[in-house]
Amino acid sequence: MAPSDSTVTVVNPATERPLADVRRHGAHEADAIVRRAIEAFPRWRDVSPSDRGRLLRRFAVTVEEHADELALLETRNVGKPIADSRGEVAMVADVLHFYAGAVDKHRGDTIPVSGGVDLTWHEPLGVVLAIVPWNFPLAITSWKVGPALACGNTVVVKPAELTPLTALRFAELALEAGIPEGVLQVVVGPGATVGAFLVEHPGVAKVAFTGSTEAGRDVMARAAGTVKRVTLELGGKSANVVFADADLERAAASAPAAVFGNAGQDCCARSRILVERPVFDRFVDLLVTATEAVVIGDPEDPATEMGPLVSESHRSRVAAFLEPADGDLNVAYRGPDRGGPGWWFAPAVVAPAPPGTRLWRDEVFGPVVAVTPFDDEDHAAILANDTPYGLSGSIWTRDGARALRMARAVRAGVLSVNSNTSVRVNTPFGGMKQSGFGRELGLEALDAYSDLKNIFLSTEG
Ligand code: NAD
């Protein structure tokens, strides 16, 4: 297909070479896709729970059988290391397995009332619109598709225009696995036009959005017109808080992956490291040594740990954080410059970084970490909370009571202690403050893709 207004040329960020020309949908086609999803809904809703579970299980196995193909496609489209893509595709299959098993476990209640019996059950919403960003295209698609299909909804996925390839293949694999036509479809196109059109579409019952806080605000406003259910997984500026009594070597060794993984394009990136003042210099030395060891290179090489940024315009946005108008930053380390082609960006450690600045409070979404000292627990909590975001974070200490006090004090939806992990298939994931609301993954996600109905049966007369 020759590129035209109605096609998107998808590019490999590591080589700048075109990968594929993909059909771009306009409003007319997007409308037709929503109509097909509406038509497919009653049939999918009425599939028995055990059969729906069986179909999702078969979908999971089909993904596993195509794992290498999907991982390579993701690596080429996003520029992410192949080892990461393999892990993400394995997670996609796990998500589908988990929700296959959850179909018949989303139970209602019977509630003691006078004069009869009161009972509740969950019902699907109808057509779910899943809007997905470019940083973890297939993984985040599965976080929405798994619970939405398990609950009996049909789904329209709107991937980021830069990275539609794995979502398109995923929908083909769903058909191969026996998921009926119209149950899982993909619309390709820009967020501001076709995305906004879908959000306002009266046939869409719910929007499950992951992306920037700015776009999330627009989605929320547009969804208000038809009072759609909305869940928002937005930006982050997570703090990694390291106390002097922590295992400093372990904390420093794991810090680079937590902020330079996916080239920093991770909503959970620990892009601020707070270190208790007496061990600040030692920690920075250990962090720089660990950062020097990060393997930057060809994303298709299994040894690579960091690839390029996703696009040229995103690289310019990230670079601006290192060139603030109000003075120089203390750059303690800057990685090697790889040159072109490809949208490479060398990792940077800024230490000490002044709190209150744009670098401190805003999401960079690139491989830049700001490190600053703190004096005590209260000071650490004030610094950690000094951002509009509240998604994730870490606390490193050997004192269990302190870890729990800090976990209470930090306003973020997902925290880990002596670890930098955030996401597990069977635990709830989501933000506080302007990182959004609603929870994905775990059994909790099922509530976000269903309505609760309450029925009273009189036993009198
Ligand atoms: P983005 O907000 O630009 O786009 C995300 C998706 O929304 C894309 O599919 C885009 O086309 C669509 N979109 C944009 N504007 C829209 C509109 N007005 N109406 C409907 N759809 C619209 O984000 P991005 O640049 O693709 O991704 C990076 C952002 O995503 C970062 O802020 C990151 O923190 C966030 N993110 C959050 C999570 C989380 O779980 N909290 C996970 C990954 C990424």
PDB file of C-alpha atoms in Angstrom, residues 183-420:
ATOM      1  CA  VAL A 183     -15.890  -8.642  19.982  1.00  0.00           C
ATOM      2  CA  LEU A 184     -12.357  -7.203  19.753  1.00  0.00           C
ATOM      3  CA  GLN A 185     -11.567  -4.595  17.090  1.00  0.00           C
ATOM      4  CA  VAL A 186      -8.917  -1.910  16.541  1.00  0.00           C
ATOM      5  CA  VAL A 187      -9.257   1.670  15.311  1.00  0.00           C
ATOM      6  CA  VAL A 188      -6.039   3.316  14.087  1.00  0.00           C
ATOM      7  CA  GLY A 189      -5.725   7.086  14.059  1.00  0.00           C
ATOM      8  CA  PRO A 190      -4.727  10.216  15.950  1.00  0.00           C
ATOM      9  CA  GLY A 191      -6.076  10.757  19.458  1.00  0.00           C
ATOM     10  CA  ALA A 192      -7.162  14.341  18.885  1.00  0.00           C
ATOM     11  CA  THR A 193      -9.470  13.395  16.007  1.00  0.00           C
ATOM     12  CA  VAL A 194     -10.578   9.772  15.848  1.00  0.00           C
ATOM     13  CA  GLY A 195      -9.818   9.175  19.558  1.00  0.00           C
ATOM     14  CA  ALA A 196     -11.949  12.156  20.576  1.00  0.00           C
ATOM     15  CA  PHE A 197     -14.696  11.037  18.165  1.00  0.00           C
ATOM     16  CA  LEU A 198     -14.812   7.613  19.818  1.00  0.00           C
ATOM     17  CA  VAL A 199     -14.837   9.077  23.339  1.00  0.00           C
ATOM     18  CA  GLU A 200     -17.932  11.111  22.440  1.00  0.00           C
ATOM     19  CA  HIS A 201     -19.622   8.274  20.525  1.00  0.00           C
ATOM     20  CA  PRO A 202     -23.019   7.522  22.141  1.00  0.00           C
ATOM     21  CA  GLY A 203     -22.558   3.796  21.406  1.00  0.00           C
ATOM     22  CA  VAL A 204     -19.506   3.575  23.669  1.00  0.00           C
ATOM     23  CA  ALA A 205     -20.363   2.812  27.303  1.00  0.00           C
ATOM     24  CA  LYS A 206     -16.977   3.158  28.946  1.00  0.00           C
ATOM     25  CA  VAL A 207     -13.561   4.639  28.240  1.00  0.00           C
ATOM     26  CA  ALA A 208     -10.538   2.927  29.747  1.00  0.00           C
ATOM     27  CA  PHE A 209      -7.786   5.452  29.088  1.00  0.00           C
ATOM     28  CA  THR A 210      -4.035   5.224  29.635  1.00  0.00           C
ATOM     29  CA  GLY A 211      -1.903   8.166  28.594  1.00  0.00           C
ATOM     30  CA  SER A 212      -0.826  11.631  29.605  1.00  0.00           C
ATOM     31  CA  THR A 213      -2.639  13.639  32.268  1.00  0.00           C
ATOM     32  CA  GLU A 214      -3.282  16.361  29.689  1.00  0.00           C
ATOM     33  CA  ALA A 215      -5.096  14.008  27.271  1.00  0.00           C
ATOM     34  CA  GLY A 216      -6.848  12.337  30.228  1.00  0.00           C
ATOM     35  CA  ARG A 217      -8.432  15.665  31.198  1.00  0.00           C
ATOM     36  CA  ASP A 218      -9.780  16.048  27.660  1.00  0.00           C
ATOM     37  CA  VAL A 219     -11.122  12.479  27.647  1.00  0.00           C
ATOM     38  CA  MET A 220     -12.887  13.040  30.966  1.00  0.00           C
ATOM     39  CA  ALA A 221     -14.513  16.256  29.723  1.00  0.00           C
ATOM     40  CA  ARG A 222     -15.674  14.689  26.442  1.00  0.00           C
ATOM     41  CA  ALA A 223     -17.039  11.596  28.201  1.00  0.00           C
ATOM     42  CA  ALA A 224     -19.199  13.798  30.424  1.00  0.00           C
ATOM     43  CA  GLY A 225     -21.619  14.530  27.572  1.00  0.00           C
ATOM     44  CA  THR A 226     -22.962  10.957  27.637  1.00  0.00           C
ATOM     45  CA  VAL A 227     -22.028  10.219  31.281  1.00  0.00           C
ATOM     46  CA  LYS A 228     -19.695   7.416  30.261  1.00  0.00           C
ATOM     47  CA  ARG A 229     -17.835   5.411  32.820  1.00  0.00           C
ATOM     48  CA  VAL A 230     -14.191   6.487  32.718  1.00  0.00           C
ATOM     49  CA  THR A 231     -11.024   5.102  34.235  1.00  0.00           C
ATOM     50  CA  LEU A 232      -7.811   7.077  33.831  1.00  0.00           C
ATOM     51  CA  GLU A 233      -4.262   5.767  34.154  1.00  0.00           C
ATOM     52  CA  LEU A 234      -2.157   8.886  33.675  1.00  0.00           C
ATOM     53  CA  GLY A 235       1.328  10.218  34.191  1.00  0.00           C
ATOM     54  CA  GLY A 236       3.677   9.714  37.128  1.00  0.00           C
ATOM     55  CA  LYS A 237       6.676  11.200  38.902  1.00  0.00           C
ATOM     56  CA  SER A 238       7.498   8.440  41.313  1.00  0.00           C
ATOM     57  CA  ALA A 239       9.884   8.806  44.227  1.00  0.00           C
ATOM     58  CA  ASN A 240      12.432   6.195  45.216  1.00  0.00           C
ATOM     59  CA  VAL A 241      13.149   6.937  48.908  1.00  0.00           C
ATOM     60  CA  VAL A 242      16.403   5.490  50.257  1.00  0.00           C
ATOM     61  CA  PHE A 243      17.081   5.605  54.005  1.00  0.00           C
ATOM     62  CA  ALA A 244      20.590   5.353  55.453  1.00  0.00           C
ATOM     63  CA  ASP A 245      19.839   1.954  57.039  1.00  0.00           C
ATOM     64  CA  ALA A 246      18.881   0.381  53.678  1.00  0.00           C
ATOM     65  CA  ASP A 247      20.944  -2.139  51.748  1.00  0.00           C
ATOM     66  CA  LEU A 248      22.515   0.702  49.727  1.00  0.00           C
ATOM     67  CA  GLU A 249      24.283  -1.593  47.262  1.00  0.00           C
ATOM     68  CA  ARG A 250      20.997  -3.336  46.387  1.00  0.00           C
ATOM     69  CA  ALA A 251      19.059  -0.070  46.221  1.00  0.00           C
ATOM     70  CA  ALA A 252      21.661   1.505  43.928  1.00  0.00           C
ATOM     71  CA  ALA A 253      22.045  -1.602  41.758  1.00  0.00           C
ATOM     72  CA  SER A 254      18.319  -1.742  41.074  1.00  0.00           C
ATOM     73  CA  ALA A 255      17.768   2.020  40.639  1.00  0.00           C
ATOM     74  CA  PRO A 256      18.945   2.376  36.987  1.00  0.00           C
ATOM     75  CA  ALA A 257      16.496  -0.234  35.642  1.00  0.00           C
ATOM     76  CA  ALA A 258      13.714   1.531  37.562  1.00  0.00           C
ATOM     77  CA  VAL A 259      14.268   4.791  35.733  1.00  0.00           C
ATOM     78  CA  PHE A 260      16.172   3.955  32.525  1.00  0.00           C
ATOM     79  CA  GLY A 261      14.112   0.843  31.711  1.00  0.00           C
ATOM     80  CA  ASN A 262      12.072   1.400  28.521  1.00  0.00           C
ATOM     81  CA  ALA A 263      14.404   4.433  28.076  1.00  0.00           C
ATOM     82  CA  GLY A 264      12.529   6.116  30.931  1.00  0.00           C
ATOM     83  CA  GLN A 265       9.250   6.004  29.021  1.00  0.00           C
ATOM     84  CA  ASP A 266       7.448   4.369  31.901  1.00  0.00           C
ATOM     85  CA  CYS A 267       4.636   5.919  33.938  1.00  0.00           C
ATOM     86  CA  CYS A 268       6.092   4.175  37.022  1.00  0.00           C
ATOM     87  CA  ALA A 269       9.675   5.364  36.389  1.00  0.00           C
ATOM     88  CA  ARG A 270      11.403   6.172  39.691  1.00  0.00           C
ATOM     89  CA  SER A 271      12.636   9.440  38.188  1.00  0.00           C
ATOM     90  CA  ARG A 272      13.272  11.065  41.564  1.00  0.00           C
ATOM     91  CA  ILE A 273      15.595   9.444  44.078  1.00  0.00           C
ATOM     92  CA  LEU A 274      15.489  10.813  47.622  1.00  0.00           C
ATOM     93  CA  VAL A 275      18.489   9.786  49.712  1.00  0.00           C
ATOM     94  CA  GLU A 276      18.986  10.321  53.462  1.00  0.00           C
ATOM     95  CA  ARG A 277      21.674  12.983  53.773  1.00  0.00           C
ATOM     96  CA  PRO A 278      24.451  11.009  55.602  1.00  0.00           C
ATOM     97  CA  VAL A 279      24.645   8.450  52.745  1.00  0.00           C
ATOM     98  CA  PHE A 280      23.882  10.815  49.835  1.00  0.00           C
ATOM     99  CA  ASP A 281      27.390  11.011  48.321  1.00  0.00           C
ATOM    100  CA  ARG A 282      27.990   7.277  48.703  1.00  0.00           C
ATOM    101  CA  PHE A 283      24.670   6.441  47.085  1.00  0.00           C
ATOM    102  CA  VAL A 284      25.314   8.797  44.139  1.00  0.00           C
ATOM    103  CA  ASP A 285      28.708   7.118  43.543  1.00  0.00           C
ATOM    104  CA  LEU A 286      27.063   3.674  43.574  1.00  0.00           C
ATOM    105  CA  LEU A 287      24.253   4.891  41.295  1.00  0.00           C
ATOM    106  CA  VAL A 288      26.668   6.357  38.742  1.00  0.00           C
ATOM    107  CA  THR A 289      28.672   3.107  38.690  1.00  0.00           C
ATOM    108  CA  ALA A 290      25.466   1.102  38.156  1.00  0.00           C
ATOM    109  CA  THR A 291      24.286   3.496  35.433  1.00  0.00           C
ATOM    110  CA  GLU A 292      27.609   3.202  33.576  1.00  0.00           C
ATOM    111  CA  ALA A 293      26.917  -0.540  33.310  1.00  0.00           C
ATOM    112  CA  VAL A 294      23.538  -0.128  31.541  1.00  0.00           C
ATOM    113  CA  VAL A 295      23.854  -1.777  28.117  1.00  0.00           C
ATOM    114  CA  ILE A 296      22.565   0.645  25.467  1.00  0.00           C
ATOM    115  CA  GLY A 297      22.301  -0.662  21.938  1.00  0.00           C
ATOM    116  CA  ASP A 298      20.427  -2.513  19.224  1.00  0.00           C
ATOM    117  CA  PRO A 299      16.999  -3.343  20.673  1.00  0.00           C
ATOM    118  CA  GLU A 300      17.025  -6.683  18.833  1.00  0.00           C
ATOM    119  CA  ASP A 301      20.153  -7.823  20.726  1.00  0.00           C
ATOM    120  CA  PRO A 302      19.086  -9.906  23.770  1.00  0.00           C
ATOM    121  CA  ALA A 303      21.842  -8.272  25.869  1.00  0.00           C
ATOM    122  CA  THR A 304      20.476  -4.730  25.344  1.00  0.00           C
ATOM    123  CA  GLU A 305      18.938  -3.035  28.375  1.00  0.00           C
ATOM    124  CA  MET A 306      18.083   0.375  26.891  1.00  0.00           C
ATOM    125  CA  GLY A 307      17.042   1.404  23.390  1.00  0.00           C
ATOM    126  CA  PRO A 308      16.158   4.748  21.792  1.00  0.00           C
ATOM    127  CA  LEU A 309      13.238   7.061  22.541  1.00  0.00           C
ATOM    128  CA  VAL A 310      10.079   6.516  20.527  1.00  0.00           C
ATOM    129  CA  SER A 311      10.221   9.527  18.193  1.00  0.00           C
ATOM    130  CA  GLU A 312      12.202  12.603  17.233  1.00  0.00           C
ATOM    131  CA  SER A 313       9.635  14.995  18.705  1.00  0.00           C
ATOM    132  CA  HIS A 314       9.610  13.082  21.986  1.00  0.00           C
ATOM    133  CA  ARG A 315      13.430  13.261  22.109  1.00  0.00           C
ATOM    134  CA  SER A 316      13.270  17.067  21.770  1.00  0.00           C
ATOM    135  CA  ARG A 317      10.738  17.196  24.610  1.00  0.00           C
ATOM    136  CA  VAL A 318      12.992  15.110  26.878  1.00  0.00           C
ATOM    137  CA  ALA A 319      16.116  17.124  25.957  1.00  0.00           C
ATOM    138  CA  ALA A 320      14.426  20.351  27.069  1.00  0.00           C
ATOM    139  CA  PHE A 321      14.405  19.070  30.673  1.00  0.00           C
ATOM    140  CA  LEU A 322      18.212  19.130  30.689  1.00  0.00           C
ATOM    141  CA  GLU A 323      18.358  22.694  29.361  1.00  0.00           C
ATOM    142  CA  PRO A 324      16.305  24.702  31.883  1.00  0.00           C
ATOM    143  CA  ALA A 325      15.982  28.447  31.253  1.00  0.00           C
ATOM    144  CA  ASP A 326      16.787  29.245  34.901  1.00  0.00           C
ATOM    145  CA  GLY A 327      20.369  27.962  35.213  1.00  0.00           C
ATOM    146  CA  ASP A 328      22.553  24.886  34.840  1.00  0.00           C
ATOM    147  CA  LEU A 329      21.820  21.516  36.405  1.00  0.00           C
ATOM    148  CA  ASN A 330      24.365  19.429  38.316  1.00  0.00           C
ATOM    149  CA  VAL A 331      24.771  16.588  35.857  1.00  0.00           C
ATOM    150  CA  ALA A 332      26.732  13.963  37.822  1.00  0.00           C
ATOM    151  CA  TYR A 333      26.761  11.517  34.912  1.00  0.00           C
ATOM    152  CA  ARG A 334      25.826  11.536  31.233  1.00  0.00           C
ATOM    153  CA  GLY A 335      25.979   8.323  29.218  1.00  0.00           C
ATOM    154  CA  PRO A 336      27.691   7.916  25.858  1.00  0.00           C
ATOM    155  CA  ASP A 337      26.141   9.588  22.807  1.00  0.00           C
ATOM    156  CA  ARG A 338      25.353   6.928  20.190  1.00  0.00           C
ATOM    157  CA  GLY A 339      24.690   9.317  17.315  1.00  0.00           C
ATOM    158  CA  GLY A 340      22.207   8.467  14.556  1.00  0.00           C
ATOM    159  CA  PRO A 341      20.258   7.038  12.927  1.00  0.00           C
ATOM    160  CA  GLY A 342      17.679   6.414  15.640  1.00  0.00           C
ATOM    161  CA  TRP A 343      16.295   8.632  18.376  1.00  0.00           C
ATOM    162  CA  TRP A 344      18.905   7.820  21.003  1.00  0.00           C
ATOM    163  CA  PHE A 345      19.179   9.772  24.221  1.00  0.00           C
ATOM    164  CA  ALA A 346      22.035   9.208  26.658  1.00  0.00           C
ATOM    165  CA  PRO A 347      20.941   8.551  30.281  1.00  0.00           C
ATOM    166  CA  ALA A 348      21.558  11.385  32.728  1.00  0.00           C
ATOM    167  CA  VAL A 349      21.939  11.495  36.516  1.00  0.00           C
ATOM    168  CA  VAL A 350      21.275  14.959  37.980  1.00  0.00           C
ATOM    169  CA  ALA A 351      22.626  15.157  41.561  1.00  0.00           C
ATOM    170  CA  PRO A 352      21.962  17.048  43.687  1.00  0.00           C
ATOM    171  CA  ALA A 353      18.806  18.189  41.928  1.00  0.00           C
ATOM    172  CA  PRO A 354      16.964  21.207  43.325  1.00  0.00           C
ATOM    173  CA  PRO A 355      13.424  20.332  44.525  1.00  0.00           C
ATOM    174  CA  GLY A 356      10.579  22.479  43.260  1.00  0.00           C
ATOM    175  CA  THR A 357      11.927  22.750  39.701  1.00  0.00           C
ATOM    176  CA  ARG A 358      10.235  21.436  36.551  1.00  0.00           C
ATOM    177  CA  LEU A 359      12.676  18.502  36.480  1.00  0.00           C
ATOM    178  CA  TRP A 360      11.659  17.677  40.054  1.00  0.00           C
ATOM    179  CA  ARG A 361       7.872  17.896  39.705  1.00  0.00           C
ATOM    180  CA  ASP A 362       7.008  17.068  36.069  1.00  0.00           C
ATOM    181  CA  GLU A 363       7.100  13.809  34.176  1.00  0.00           C
ATOM    182  CA  VAL A 364      10.181  13.651  31.884  1.00  0.00           C
ATOM    183  CA  PHE A 365       9.308  10.309  30.276  1.00  0.00           C
ATOM    184  CA  GLY A 366      12.939   9.831  29.306  1.00  0.00           C
ATOM    185  CA  PRO A 367      16.172   8.513  30.883  1.00  0.00           C
ATOM    186  CA  VAL A 368      16.826  11.377  33.304  1.00  0.00           C
ATOM    187  CA  VAL A 369      16.928  10.917  37.084  1.00  0.00           C
ATOM    188  CA  ALA A 370      16.923  13.679  39.705  1.00  0.00           C
ATOM    189  CA  VAL A 371      18.608  12.771  43.014  1.00  0.00           C
ATOM    190  CA  THR A 372      18.253  14.902  46.150  1.00  0.00           C
ATOM    191  CA  PRO A 373      19.049  14.551  49.884  1.00  0.00           C
ATOM    192  CA  PHE A 374      16.514  14.541  52.741  1.00  0.00           C
ATOM    193  CA  ASP A 375      16.851  14.928  56.511  1.00  0.00           C
ATOM    194  CA  ASP A 376      14.196  12.737  58.124  1.00  0.00           C
ATOM    195  CA  GLU A 377      10.946  10.855  57.463  1.00  0.00           C
ATOM    196  CA  ASP A 378       8.747  13.965  57.474  1.00  0.00           C
ATOM    197  CA  HIS A 379      11.069  15.758  55.055  1.00  0.00           C
ATOM    198  CA  ALA A 380      11.147  12.689  52.777  1.00  0.00           C
ATOM    199  CA  ALA A 381       7.330  12.541  52.682  1.00  0.00           C
ATOM    200  CA  ILE A 382       7.048  16.272  51.886  1.00  0.00           C
ATOM    201  CA  LEU A 383       9.535  15.928  49.010  1.00  0.00           C
ATOM    202  CA  ALA A 384       7.955  12.709  47.704  1.00  0.00           C
ATOM    203  CA  ASN A 385       4.511  14.344  47.654  1.00  0.00           C
ATOM    204  CA  ASP A 386       5.755  17.546  45.992  1.00  0.00           C
ATOM    205  CA  THR A 387       4.261  16.723  42.584  1.00  0.00           C
ATOM    206  CA  PRO A 388       0.751  16.686  41.101  1.00  0.00           C
ATOM    207  CA  TYR A 389       1.182  12.960  40.394  1.00  0.00           C
ATOM    208  CA  GLY A 390       0.737   9.956  42.678  1.00  0.00           C
ATOM    209  CA  LEU A 391       1.237   6.727  40.772  1.00  0.00           C
ATOM    210  CA  SER A 392       4.031   4.625  42.184  1.00  0.00           C
ATOM    211  CA  GLY A 393       7.209   4.667  44.284  1.00  0.00           C
ATOM    212  CA  SER A 394       9.635   2.773  46.497  1.00  0.00           C
ATOM    213  CA  ILE A 395      10.874   2.862  50.073  1.00  0.00           C
ATOM    214  CA  TRP A 396      14.227   1.320  50.949  1.00  0.00           C
ATOM    215  CA  THR A 397      14.869   0.668  54.660  1.00  0.00           C
ATOM    216  CA  ARG A 398      15.536  -2.272  56.989  1.00  0.00           C
ATOM    217  CA  ASP A 399      13.087  -0.825  59.546  1.00  0.00           C
ATOM    218  CA  GLY A 400       9.674  -2.409  58.916  1.00  0.00           C
ATOM    219  CA  ALA A 401       7.702   0.096  61.007  1.00  0.00           C
ATOM    220  CA  ARG A 402       9.324   2.989  59.184  1.00  0.00           C
ATOM    221  CA  ALA A 403       8.514   1.355  55.835  1.00  0.00           C
ATOM    222  CA  LEU A 404       4.837   1.200  56.811  1.00  0.00           C
ATOM    223  CA  ARG A 405       4.808   4.782  58.148  1.00  0.00           C
ATOM    224  CA  MET A 406       6.284   5.993  54.871  1.00  0.00           C
ATOM    225  CA  ALA A 407       3.881   3.843  52.839  1.00  0.00           C
ATOM    226  CA  ARG A 408       1.059   5.651  54.658  1.00  0.00           C
ATOM    227  CA  ALA A 409       2.584   9.095  54.152  1.00  0.00           C
ATOM    228  CA  VAL A 410       3.349   8.866  50.418  1.00  0.00           C
ATOM    229  CA  ARG A 411       0.290   9.670  48.290  1.00  0.00           C
ATOM    230  CA  ALA A 412       0.695   7.109  45.516  1.00  0.00           C
ATOM    231  CA  GLY A 413      -1.440   4.164  44.414  1.00  0.00           C
ATOM    232  CA  VAL A 414       1.264   1.494  44.119  1.00  0.00           C
ATOM    233  CA  LEU A 415       4.298   1.354  46.422  1.00  0.00           C
ATOM    234  CA  SER A 416       6.989  -1.221  46.992  1.00  0.00           C
ATOM    235  CA  VAL A 417       9.389  -1.707  49.891  1.00  0.00           C
ATOM    236  CA  ASN A 418      12.980  -2.792  49.178  1.00  0.00           C
ATOM    237  CA  SER A 419      11.966  -3.350  45.571  1.00  0.00           C
ATOM    238  CA  ASN A 420      11.251  -1.187  42.541  1.00  0.00           C
TER     239      ASN A 420
END
